[in-house]
Coordinates of C-alpha atoms and ligand atoms in Angstrom, one line a residue:
M225 CA -8.5 -42.4 17.3
C226 CA -6.0 -40.3 19.1
A227 CA -4.0 -43.4 19.9
D228 CA -3.7 -44.1 16.2
L229 CA -2.3 -40.7 15.8
R230 CA 0.3 -41.3 18.4
A231 CA 1.4 -44.5 16.7
S232 CA 2.2 -42.8 13.4
K233 CA 5.5 -41.0 12.9
P234 CA 5.6 -37.3 12.3
T235 CA 7.4 -36.0 9.2
P236 CA 10.8 -34.7 10.2
L237 CA 10.9 -30.9 10.2
T238 CA 13.5 -28.8 8.5
L239 CA 13.9 -25.2 9.5
R240 CA 15.0 -23.1 6.6
N241 CA 14.9 -19.7 8.2
T242 CA 16.3 -18.4 11.4
M243 CA 13.7 -17.0 13.7
K244 CA 15.8 -14.9 16.0
E245 CA 13.7 -11.7 16.3
F246 CA 10.5 -13.7 16.4
D247 CA 11.6 -16.0 19.1
S248 CA 12.7 -13.1 21.2
F249 CA 9.2 -11.7 21.0
L250 CA 7.6 -14.9 22.1
E251 CA 10.1 -15.5 24.8
R252 CA 9.9 -12.0 26.2
E253 CA 9.0 -11.5 29.8
L254 CA 5.3 -11.7 30.1
M255 CA 3.4 -8.9 31.8
K256 CA 2.9 -9.5 35.5
L257 CA -0.6 -9.1 36.8
D258 CA -1.7 -9.1 40.4
L259 CA -4.5 -8.2 42.7
Q260 CA -4.1 -5.8 45.7
T261 CA -6.6 -4.6 48.3
T262 CA -4.8 -1.3 49.1
E263 CA -6.9 1.9 49.1
P264 CA -6.2 3.6 45.8
S265 CA -5.2 6.9 47.5
S266 CA -2.6 5.2 49.7
L267 CA -0.9 3.2 46.9
P268 CA 2.5 4.7 45.9
A269 CA 2.0 4.0 42.2
D270 CA 3.7 5.3 39.1
L271 CA 0.4 5.5 37.5
L272 CA -3.0 5.1 39.1
V273 CA -5.8 4.5 36.6
V274 CA -9.3 5.4 37.5
L275 CA -12.3 4.9 35.1
A276 CA -15.0 7.5 34.7
A277 CA -18.4 7.4 33.0
D278 CA -20.9 10.0 32.0
S279 CA -24.1 9.5 34.0
N280 CA -26.1 12.2 32.4
V281 CA -29.1 10.5 30.7
S282 CA -30.0 13.6 28.6
K283 CA -29.9 12.8 24.9
E284 CA -29.3 16.4 24.0
K285 CA -26.2 17.0 21.9
D286 CA -24.5 19.6 24.2
A287 CA -25.7 18.2 27.5
R288 CA -22.9 18.7 30.0
P289 CA -21.5 15.3 31.1
E290 CA -22.1 14.3 34.7
L291 CA -19.0 12.5 35.6
L292 CA -19.1 9.3 37.6
L293 CA -15.8 8.0 39.0
F294 CA -15.6 4.2 39.4
T295 CA -14.1 4.4 42.9
A296 CA -15.5 5.1 46.4
D297 CA -12.1 6.5 47.5
E298 CA -12.9 10.1 48.7
S299 CA -9.3 11.2 48.2
V300 CA -9.4 10.3 44.6
H301 CA -12.7 12.2 44.1
K302 CA -11.0 15.3 45.8
A303 CA -7.9 14.9 43.6
V304 CA -9.8 15.1 40.4
S305 CA -12.6 17.5 41.3
Q306 CA -10.9 20.6 40.0
V307 CA -10.0 19.1 36.7
L308 CA -13.5 17.6 36.2
A309 CA -15.1 21.0 37.0
G310 CA -13.0 22.5 34.3
G311 CA -15.0 20.5 31.8
E312 CA -12.2 19.4 29.5
F313 CA -12.7 15.7 30.3
K314 CA -16.0 14.3 29.1
A315 CA -15.6 10.6 29.8
K316 CA -16.1 9.6 26.2
P317 CA -15.2 6.0 25.5
N318 CA -11.4 5.6 25.8
E319 CA -10.8 9.3 26.4
T320 CA -7.8 9.9 28.6
L321 CA -6.6 12.7 30.9
L322 CA -3.4 12.6 32.9
I323 CA -3.0 14.5 36.2
H324 CA 0.5 14.9 37.6
G325 CA 1.2 15.0 41.3
P326 CA -2.5 14.5 42.3
Q327 CA -3.2 16.1 45.7
A328 CA -3.6 13.8 48.7
L329 CA -2.7 10.7 46.7
K330 CA 0.5 8.6 47.1
A331 CA 0.5 8.0 43.4
S332 CA 2.8 10.3 41.3
R333 CA 0.3 10.4 38.4
L334 CA -3.4 9.7 37.9
L335 CA -4.9 8.7 34.6
L336 CA -8.6 9.1 34.0
V337 CA -10.0 6.8 31.3
G338 CA -13.5 7.4 30.0
T339 CA -16.0 4.6 29.4
G340 CA -18.9 6.5 27.8
K341 CA -22.5 6.6 29.1
A342 CA -22.7 5.1 32.6
A343 CA -26.0 3.3 31.8
K344 CA -24.4 1.4 29.0
F345 CA -21.2 0.5 30.8
S346 CA -20.4 -3.1 30.0
I347 CA -17.6 -5.6 30.8
H348 CA -16.4 -5.1 27.2
D349 CA -16.0 -1.4 27.8
L350 CA -13.9 -2.3 30.9
R351 CA -11.7 -4.6 28.8
R352 CA -11.1 -1.7 26.3
A353 CA -10.5 0.8 29.1
A354 CA -7.7 -1.4 30.5
G355 CA -6.2 -1.7 27.1
T356 CA -6.4 2.1 26.6
A357 CA -4.6 2.7 30.0
V358 CA -1.8 0.3 29.0
R359 CA -1.4 1.9 25.5
Y360 CA -1.4 5.3 27.1
A361 CA 1.5 4.3 29.4
K362 CA 3.7 2.5 26.9
P363 CA 5.1 5.3 24.8
R364 CA 5.5 7.5 28.0
N365 CA 7.9 5.0 29.5
I366 CA 5.5 4.1 32.3
R367 CA 6.2 0.5 33.1
V368 CA 4.0 -0.1 36.2
L369 CA 0.3 0.5 36.4
S370 CA -2.4 0.1 39.0
I371 CA -6.0 0.0 37.8
V372 CA -8.9 0.6 40.2
A373 CA -11.5 -2.1 39.6
P374 CA -15.0 -0.9 39.2
S375 CA -17.6 -2.8 41.3
N376 CA -20.3 -3.1 38.6
F377 CA -19.6 -6.8 37.7
S378 CA -18.6 -9.9 39.5
P379 CA -15.0 -9.9 40.8
A380 CA -14.0 -12.7 38.5
R381 CA -15.3 -11.1 35.4
T382 CA -13.8 -7.8 36.4
A383 CA -10.4 -9.2 37.0
R384 CA -10.6 -11.2 33.8
A385 CA -11.6 -8.2 31.6
I386 CA -8.8 -6.0 33.0
A387 CA -6.2 -8.8 32.5
E388 CA -7.4 -9.3 29.0
G389 CA -7.5 -5.7 28.0
A390 CA -4.1 -5.0 29.5
I391 CA -2.3 -7.9 27.8
I392 CA -4.0 -7.3 24.5
G393 CA -3.2 -3.6 24.7
D394 CA 0.5 -4.4 25.2
F395 CA 1.0 -6.2 21.9
E396 CA 2.9 -4.3 19.1
S397 CA 3.5 -5.5 15.5
D398 CA 6.8 -3.6 15.0
T399 CA 8.9 -6.8 15.5
Y400 CA 11.5 -6.0 12.9
R401 CA 12.0 -2.3 13.4
T402 CA 15.6 -1.5 14.4
D403 CA 14.3 1.5 16.3
R404 CA 12.0 -0.7 18.3
T405 CA 12.2 0.5 21.9
G406 CA 10.5 -2.5 23.5
Q407 CA 7.9 -0.3 25.1
S408 CA 6.1 -2.9 27.2
V409 CA 4.3 -2.5 30.5
D410 CA 6.0 -4.7 33.1
S411 CA 3.2 -5.1 35.5
V412 CA -0.5 -4.2 36.1
T413 CA -2.0 -4.3 39.6
V414 CA -5.8 -4.6 39.9
L415 CA -7.0 -2.7 43.0
I416 CA -10.0 -4.6 44.4
S417 CA -11.8 -4.7 47.7
E418 CA -10.8 -7.3 50.4
S419 CA -14.0 -9.1 50.1
D420 CA -13.7 -9.6 46.4
L421 CA -10.1 -10.8 46.4
Q422 CA -10.7 -14.6 46.5
D423 CA -13.4 -14.5 43.8
A424 CA -11.2 -12.4 41.5
E425 CA -8.2 -14.7 41.4
P426 CA -9.5 -17.3 38.9
G427 CA -10.7 -14.5 36.7
L428 CA -7.3 -12.9 36.6
R429 CA -5.7 -16.2 35.8
E430 CA -8.2 -17.0 33.0
G431 CA -7.9 -13.6 31.5
T432 CA -4.1 -13.9 31.5
I433 CA -4.2 -17.3 29.7
V434 CA -6.8 -16.2 27.1
A435 CA -5.1 -12.9 26.3
E436 CA -1.6 -14.4 26.1
S437 CA -3.0 -16.9 23.7
Q438 CA -4.6 -14.2 21.6
N439 CA -1.2 -12.4 21.5
F440 CA 0.5 -15.7 20.6
A441 CA -1.9 -15.9 17.5
R442 CA -1.0 -12.3 16.7
A443 CA 2.7 -13.0 16.8
L444 CA 2.3 -16.0 14.5
I445 CA 0.1 -13.9 12.0
N446 CA 2.5 -11.0 12.2
E447 CA 5.4 -12.9 10.8
P448 CA 6.1 -12.3 7.1
A449 CA 5.6 -15.2 4.8
N450 CA 9.4 -15.7 4.3
R451 CA 9.7 -16.3 8.0
M452 CA 6.4 -18.2 8.5
T453 CA 6.3 -21.0 6.0
P454 CA 3.9 -23.9 6.5
T455 CA 6.9 -25.9 8.0
I456 CA 7.7 -23.1 10.5
L457 CA 4.1 -22.8 11.5
G458 CA 4.1 -26.5 12.2
Q459 CA 7.3 -26.1 14.2
K460 CA 5.7 -23.3 16.3
A461 CA 2.6 -25.4 16.9
A462 CA 4.8 -28.4 17.9
E463 CA 6.9 -26.2 20.3
M464 CA 3.7 -24.8 21.9
A465 CA 2.3 -28.3 22.2
E466 CA 5.5 -29.5 23.9
Q467 CA 5.3 -26.7 26.4
S468 CA 1.6 -27.1 27.0
G469 CA 1.4 -30.9 27.3
L470 CA -0.6 -31.3 24.1
H471 CA -0.1 -34.1 21.6
C472 CA 1.1 -32.8 18.2
I473 CA 1.9 -34.4 14.8
I474 CA 2.9 -32.5 11.7
Y475 CA 2.4 -34.3 8.4
S476 CA 3.4 -33.2 5.0
T477 CA 3.0 -34.2 1.3
D478 CA 3.4 -38.0 1.7
K479 CA 0.7 -38.2 4.3
L480 CA -1.6 -35.9 2.3
R481 CA -1.2 -38.3 -0.6
E482 CA -1.8 -41.3 1.6
L483 CA -5.0 -39.6 2.9
K484 CA -6.0 -38.7 -0.7
M485 CA -6.4 -35.0 0.3
G486 CA -6.7 -34.0 -3.4
A487 CA -8.2 -30.6 -2.6
F488 CA -5.4 -29.6 -0.1
L489 CA -2.7 -31.0 -2.4
G490 CA -4.1 -29.1 -5.4
V491 CA -3.4 -25.9 -3.6
A492 CA 0.0 -27.0 -2.3
Q493 CA 1.4 -28.3 -5.6
G494 CA 2.2 -24.8 -6.9
S495 CA 4.7 -24.0 -4.1
D496 CA 8.3 -25.1 -3.4
E497 CA 7.5 -25.0 0.3
P498 CA 6.1 -28.3 1.5
P499 CA 2.6 -28.1 3.1
A500 CA 2.0 -28.9 6.7
L501 CA -1.0 -30.8 8.1
I502 CA -0.9 -29.9 11.8
V503 CA -2.8 -32.1 14.2
L504 CA -3.1 -31.1 17.8
T505 CA -5.0 -33.2 20.3
Y506 CA -6.2 -32.5 23.8
E507 CA -7.6 -35.6 25.6
P508 CA -8.1 -35.1 29.3
P509 CA -8.6 -38.4 31.2
D510 CA -11.8 -37.1 32.9
A511 CA -13.5 -36.3 29.6
P512 CA -16.5 -38.2 28.3
A513 CA -16.3 -40.2 25.1
E514 CA -18.4 -37.5 23.4
P515 CA -18.6 -34.8 22.3
V516 CA -15.2 -34.6 20.4
L517 CA -14.7 -31.1 19.2
G518 CA -12.9 -30.5 15.9
L519 CA -11.2 -27.1 15.5
V520 CA -10.1 -26.6 11.9
G521 CA -8.1 -23.6 10.7
K522 CA -7.1 -22.2 7.3
G523 CA -3.3 -21.8 7.3
I524 CA -2.4 -20.2 4.0
T525 CA 1.0 -18.7 4.9
F526 CA 0.8 -16.6 1.7
D527 CA -2.0 -16.3 -0.8
T528 CA -0.9 -15.0 -4.2
G529 CA -4.2 -16.2 -5.6
G530 CA -2.2 -18.9 -7.6
L531 CA -2.6 -18.7 -11.4
S532 CA -5.7 -16.6 -10.8
L533 CA -3.2 -14.1 -9.5
K534 CA -4.2 -11.3 -7.2
P535 CA -3.4 -7.7 -8.2
A536 CA -0.5 -6.3 -6.1
D537 CA -2.6 -4.2 -3.7
S538 CA -4.8 -7.2 -2.8
M539 CA -1.7 -9.4 -2.3
E540 CA 0.3 -7.1 -0.2
K541 CA -1.0 -8.3 3.2
M542 CA -1.7 -12.0 2.3
K543 CA 0.7 -13.2 5.0
Y544 CA -2.3 -13.0 7.3
D545 CA -4.2 -15.6 5.3
M546 CA -3.1 -18.1 8.0
A547 CA -5.0 -16.2 10.8
G548 CA -7.7 -18.9 11.1
G549 CA -5.0 -21.5 11.6
A550 CA -3.1 -19.4 14.1
S551 CA -6.4 -18.8 16.0
M552 CA -6.8 -22.6 16.4
I553 CA -3.2 -23.1 17.5
A554 CA -3.6 -20.3 20.0
A555 CA -7.0 -21.6 21.2
M556 CA -5.4 -25.0 21.8
R557 CA -2.7 -23.3 23.9
A558 CA -5.4 -21.8 26.1
I559 CA -7.4 -25.0 26.3
A560 CA -4.3 -26.9 27.5
Q561 CA -4.1 -24.5 30.5
L562 CA -7.8 -24.0 31.2
K563 CA -8.4 -27.8 31.1
P564 CA -12.0 -28.2 30.2
K565 CA -13.4 -31.8 30.4
V566 CA -13.9 -32.3 26.7
K567 CA -11.9 -34.0 24.0
I568 CA -10.6 -31.6 21.3
I569 CA -8.7 -32.2 18.1
S570 CA -7.4 -29.3 16.0
I571 CA -6.5 -29.6 12.4
I572 CA -4.6 -26.8 10.7
C573 CA -4.1 -27.0 6.9
A574 CA -1.0 -25.0 6.1
T575 CA 0.4 -24.3 2.6
E576 CA 1.3 -21.4 0.4
N577 CA -0.9 -20.6 -2.6
M578 CA 1.6 -19.9 -5.4
P579 CA 1.6 -19.7 -9.2
S580 CA 4.2 -21.8 -11.0
G581 CA 4.7 -24.4 -13.7
K582 CA 3.5 -27.0 -11.2
A583 CA 0.5 -25.0 -10.0
Q584 CA -3.1 -26.1 -10.5
R585 CA -4.9 -24.4 -13.3
P586 CA -8.4 -22.9 -13.5
G587 CA -10.6 -25.7 -14.8
D588 CA -8.6 -28.5 -13.1
V589 CA -10.6 -31.1 -11.3
Q590 CA -9.4 -32.3 -7.9
I591 CA -10.8 -35.2 -5.9
A592 CA -11.2 -34.3 -2.2
M593 CA -10.5 -36.7 0.6
S594 CA -14.3 -37.3 0.9
G595 CA -14.3 -38.5 -2.7
K596 CA -16.2 -35.5 -4.0
S597 CA -14.9 -34.0 -7.3
I598 CA -14.2 -30.3 -7.4
E599 CA -13.8 -28.1 -10.5
V600 CA -11.3 -25.4 -9.6
I601 CA -12.8 -22.4 -11.3
N602 CA -10.6 -19.9 -9.5
T603 CA -7.3 -20.8 -7.9
D604 CA -7.7 -17.9 -5.5
A605 CA -10.6 -19.6 -3.8
E606 CA -8.0 -21.9 -2.2
G607 CA -9.1 -21.6 1.5
R608 CA -12.2 -23.6 1.0
L609 CA -10.2 -26.3 -0.8
V610 CA -7.8 -26.9 2.1
L611 CA -10.6 -26.7 4.6
A612 CA -12.7 -29.2 2.6
D613 CA -10.0 -31.8 3.5
G614 CA -9.3 -30.5 6.9
L615 CA -13.0 -30.6 8.0
F616 CA -13.5 -34.1 6.5
Y617 CA -10.3 -35.3 8.2
A618 CA -11.4 -33.9 11.6
R619 CA -14.7 -35.9 11.2
Q620 CA -12.7 -39.0 10.3
L621 CA -10.6 -38.6 13.5
G622 CA -13.9 -38.6 15.4
A623 CA -15.0 -35.0 15.7
T624 CA -18.7 -34.8 16.5
H625 CA -18.8 -31.0 16.6
L626 CA -16.9 -28.7 14.3
I627 CA -15.7 -25.1 14.3
D628 CA -13.5 -23.6 11.6
A629 CA -11.9 -20.2 11.3
A630 CA -10.7 -18.8 8.0
T631 CA -9.8 -15.5 6.3
L632 CA -12.0 -17.0 3.6
T633 CA -13.7 -14.3 1.5
G634 CA -13.4 -10.6 0.5
A635 CA -17.2 -10.8 0.2
V636 CA -17.6 -11.0 4.0
A637 CA -16.0 -7.6 4.1
I638 CA -18.4 -6.2 1.6
A639 CA -21.3 -7.6 3.6
L640 CA -20.3 -6.7 7.1
G641 CA -17.5 -4.2 7.0
Q642 CA -14.6 -4.5 9.3
V643 CA -16.6 -4.6 12.6
N644 CA -18.5 -7.9 12.6
A645 CA -17.0 -11.2 11.3
G646 CA -19.3 -13.6 9.6
V647 CA -20.6 -16.7 11.4
F648 CA -22.4 -19.5 9.6
S649 CA -23.9 -22.7 11.0
N650 CA -25.9 -25.8 10.1
D651 CA -27.0 -26.5 13.7
E652 CA -29.0 -24.3 16.1
S653 CA -27.5 -25.8 19.2
A654 CA -23.8 -25.4 18.1
Y655 CA -24.7 -21.9 17.0
E656 CA -26.4 -21.0 20.3
H657 CA -23.3 -22.3 22.0
F658 CA -21.3 -19.8 20.0
V659 CA -23.6 -16.9 20.7
T660 CA -23.3 -17.6 24.4
A661 CA -19.5 -17.7 24.1
L662 CA -19.6 -14.2 22.6
E663 CA -21.1 -12.8 25.8
T664 CA -17.8 -13.7 27.5
S665 CA -15.4 -12.9 24.6
G666 CA -17.0 -9.6 23.6
E667 CA -16.1 -10.3 20.0
K668 CA -18.6 -9.3 17.2
F669 CA -20.0 -11.9 14.8
W670 CA -23.0 -11.6 12.6
R671 CA -24.9 -14.6 11.3
L672 CA -25.1 -15.1 7.5
P673 CA -27.1 -17.8 5.8
V674 CA -25.8 -21.2 4.7
E675 CA -28.9 -23.1 3.4
D676 CA -29.8 -25.3 0.5
D677 CA -31.5 -22.6 -1.6
Y678 CA -27.9 -21.4 -2.4
R679 CA -26.7 -24.9 -3.5
D680 CA -27.1 -24.2 -7.2
Q681 CA -24.4 -21.6 -7.0
I682 CA -21.7 -24.2 -6.5
Q683 CA -23.0 -26.8 -9.0
S684 CA -20.5 -27.8 -11.6
A685 CA -21.2 -29.2 -15.1
I686 CA -18.1 -31.4 -15.1
A687 CA -17.7 -32.3 -11.4
D688 CA -19.7 -32.6 -8.2
I689 CA -19.1 -29.0 -7.2
R690 CA -17.2 -25.9 -8.3
N691 CA -15.0 -23.8 -6.0
T692 CA -16.7 -20.4 -6.7
G693 CA -20.3 -19.3 -7.0
L694 CA -21.9 -19.0 -10.5
T695 CA -22.4 -15.3 -9.7
R696 CA -20.5 -12.8 -7.5
Y697 CA -23.5 -12.3 -5.3
G698 CA -23.4 -13.8 -1.8
G699 CA -19.8 -14.7 -2.0
A700 CA -19.3 -15.5 1.7
T701 CA -22.3 -17.8 1.7
N702 CA -21.2 -19.5 -1.5
A703 CA -17.9 -20.3 0.3
A704 CA -19.8 -21.6 3.3
M705 CA -22.0 -23.7 1.0
F706 CA -18.8 -25.3 -0.4
L707 CA -17.5 -26.1 3.1
K708 CA -20.9 -27.6 4.1
E709 CA -20.4 -30.3 1.4
F710 CA -17.6 -31.7 3.5
V711 CA -19.3 -31.3 6.9
D712 CA -22.5 -33.0 6.1
D713 CA -24.8 -33.2 9.1
T714 CA -22.1 -32.8 11.7
P715 CA -23.0 -29.7 13.9
W716 CA -20.7 -27.0 12.6
V717 CA -19.9 -23.3 13.1
H718 CA -17.9 -21.5 10.4
L719 CA -16.2 -18.2 11.1
D720 CA -15.2 -16.0 8.2
I721 CA -12.7 -13.6 9.7
A722 CA -11.2 -12.1 6.5
A723 CA -12.2 -8.5 7.4
V724 CA -11.4 -8.4 11.1
A725 CA -8.2 -10.4 11.4
W726 CA -6.1 -7.4 10.4
L727 CA -6.4 -3.9 11.8
D728 CA -5.3 -1.1 9.4
A729 CA -5.0 1.5 12.1
D730 CA -4.3 1.8 15.8
K731 CA -7.2 2.0 18.2
P732 CA -6.8 3.4 21.7
W733 CA -7.0 -0.1 23.2
I734 CA -5.3 -2.2 20.5
A735 CA -2.4 -1.8 18.0
K736 CA -2.8 -2.0 14.3
G737 CA -1.7 -5.2 12.6
P738 CA -3.0 -8.7 13.5
S739 CA -5.9 -8.6 15.8
G740 CA -6.2 -12.2 17.0
A741 CA -9.9 -11.9 16.4
S742 CA -11.9 -15.1 17.0
V743 CA -9.3 -16.6 19.5
R744 CA -11.3 -15.7 22.6
S745 CA -14.6 -16.9 21.1
I746 CA -13.2 -20.2 20.0
I747 CA -11.7 -20.9 23.4
E748 CA -15.0 -20.1 25.1
W749 CA -17.0 -22.1 22.6
A750 CA -14.9 -25.1 23.3
R751 CA -14.7 -24.6 27.1
R752 CA -18.5 -24.5 27.4
Y753 CA -18.7 -28.1 26.1
G754 CA -16.5 -29.2 28.9
Q755 CA -18.3 -27.6 31.9
Ligands
BES32 N1 -7.6 -15.0 1.3 C1 -8.6 -14.6 0.4 C2 -9.8 -13.8 1.1 C3 -9.3 -12.5 1.8 C4 -9.6 -11.4 1.1 C5 -8.8 -12.5 3.0 C6 -9.3 -10.2 1.7 C7 -8.4 -11.3 3.6 C8 -8.7 -10.1 2.9 C9 -9.3 -15.8 -0.3 O1 -8.5 -16.9 -0.5 C10 -9.7 -15.3 -1.6 O2 -8.9 -14.9 -2.4 N2 -11.0 -15.4 -1.9 C11 -11.6 -14.9 -3.1 C12 -12.6 -15.9 -3.6 C13 -13.1 -15.6 -4.9 C14 -12.1 -16.0 -6.0 C15 -14.4 -16.4 -5.2 C16 -12.2 -13.5 -2.9 O3 -12.7 -13.3 -1.8 O4 -12.0 -12.7 -3.7
ZN33 ZN1 -7.3 -16.7 -2.3
ZN34 ZN1 -6.9 -17.1 0.9

């Protein structure tokens, strides 16, 4: 089926906007990461980073912390003993303390980063601590960091977590600020023992690939809708594919008509910008015929709501409504480098959702590619419409296992807040696969139901289904129920990332703006099918 794709001609692309600033972000020098076996105290570093936990098991509120340094280097212990005795540093998660000119160390500065209670210290705390160290250094013009690796986890996982945290921590969303100072960290050295060096190398490489891909998604999402049209998103996917050795085809309106993608076209018809159906394929020669994974993403480059227009304060950030699509493009970038032995197709349905004289109306009936008729009750429930055709098309191209990511519902934010994203599945094995992937990615997802008892919510009187629930209750599940109509029995995992794809405020380890949430989990989900 991929051969068929190759035979067909892509729609020519026209670039309507210049992308100067954006390109300069993506083409910037990447952070350099390396491993070294030097003793921390004898390294002449600009900034030596040492992690510290609180090993006091007392649950009492004012229990004095017992500080545990994650290094065996005696000179480091000596250098910080006086400061620690002072009691001002408590090793709370991501707490920082800088020591200038630490005694008996070659480094000019030492940064302590807290990781919280020692008994609970996890690989995900380590990822965050590395991000915190980088974000501490950036505004202080420190460009070179050395982080002492704790020895609690395997060398590969340790190096991977530090690489991920450092690269993710380096990203900033201030692309268009003229006072942007380009505060990036140039290099991070992971200090590790001689015996761990060899095992750590693949971890450092994987962490770099995964985190650079997550930042790639964030860069795409961060672009305003006037500079990230469906066509430009297709162009960016095509460029990435070219650089990564993936096959890529971008289709537009004509092909959508040929495929009878009535649901996708219904959303696209209101906009002057042509839609883009982005198809990326990864087909390694050593992969078995099955499974074929289908990665489907919602790529609404701007969601006004259509004629069911959003109020201004809900519309403001709707450039990020293509975050699911960006996650899939980014996941494919990582997959091309990690080279799992499994076939993967990715479909991104990109369009604007605009009101106009050509826009679909509430009450219109659209016929999806699958042949199902849909009553469009609310034109703001557009994500499920484009995904209906995207998911069905992925199956038609041979996908045996599906995963989709979408900023699909405000309801998922009401249900889960901005911490966990929603995960839905019709298949225990595909779901278990995803849960296992979360152990590596450290991302938070909470399962919500998608089961037939909810089916009456999307029953229409005039058509097969309606695009919103009969009631406002269980909105995230109603959306998932809609998607399920186009997935049928194909094992499927649906990720509703509406509430986690955008961070409203800085955190010590990550900048505000696009989070790139779901990228790491999707990569790992896919990779595990190819092991
Ligand atoms: N893109 C929105 C969902 C969204 C909301 C994403 C908030 C990010 C933050 C989606 O297309 C939408 O508008 N959904 C509607 C569905 C409703 C009309 C049934 C919603 O959630 O209000
Ligand atoms: Zn919408
Ligand atoms: Zn939307």
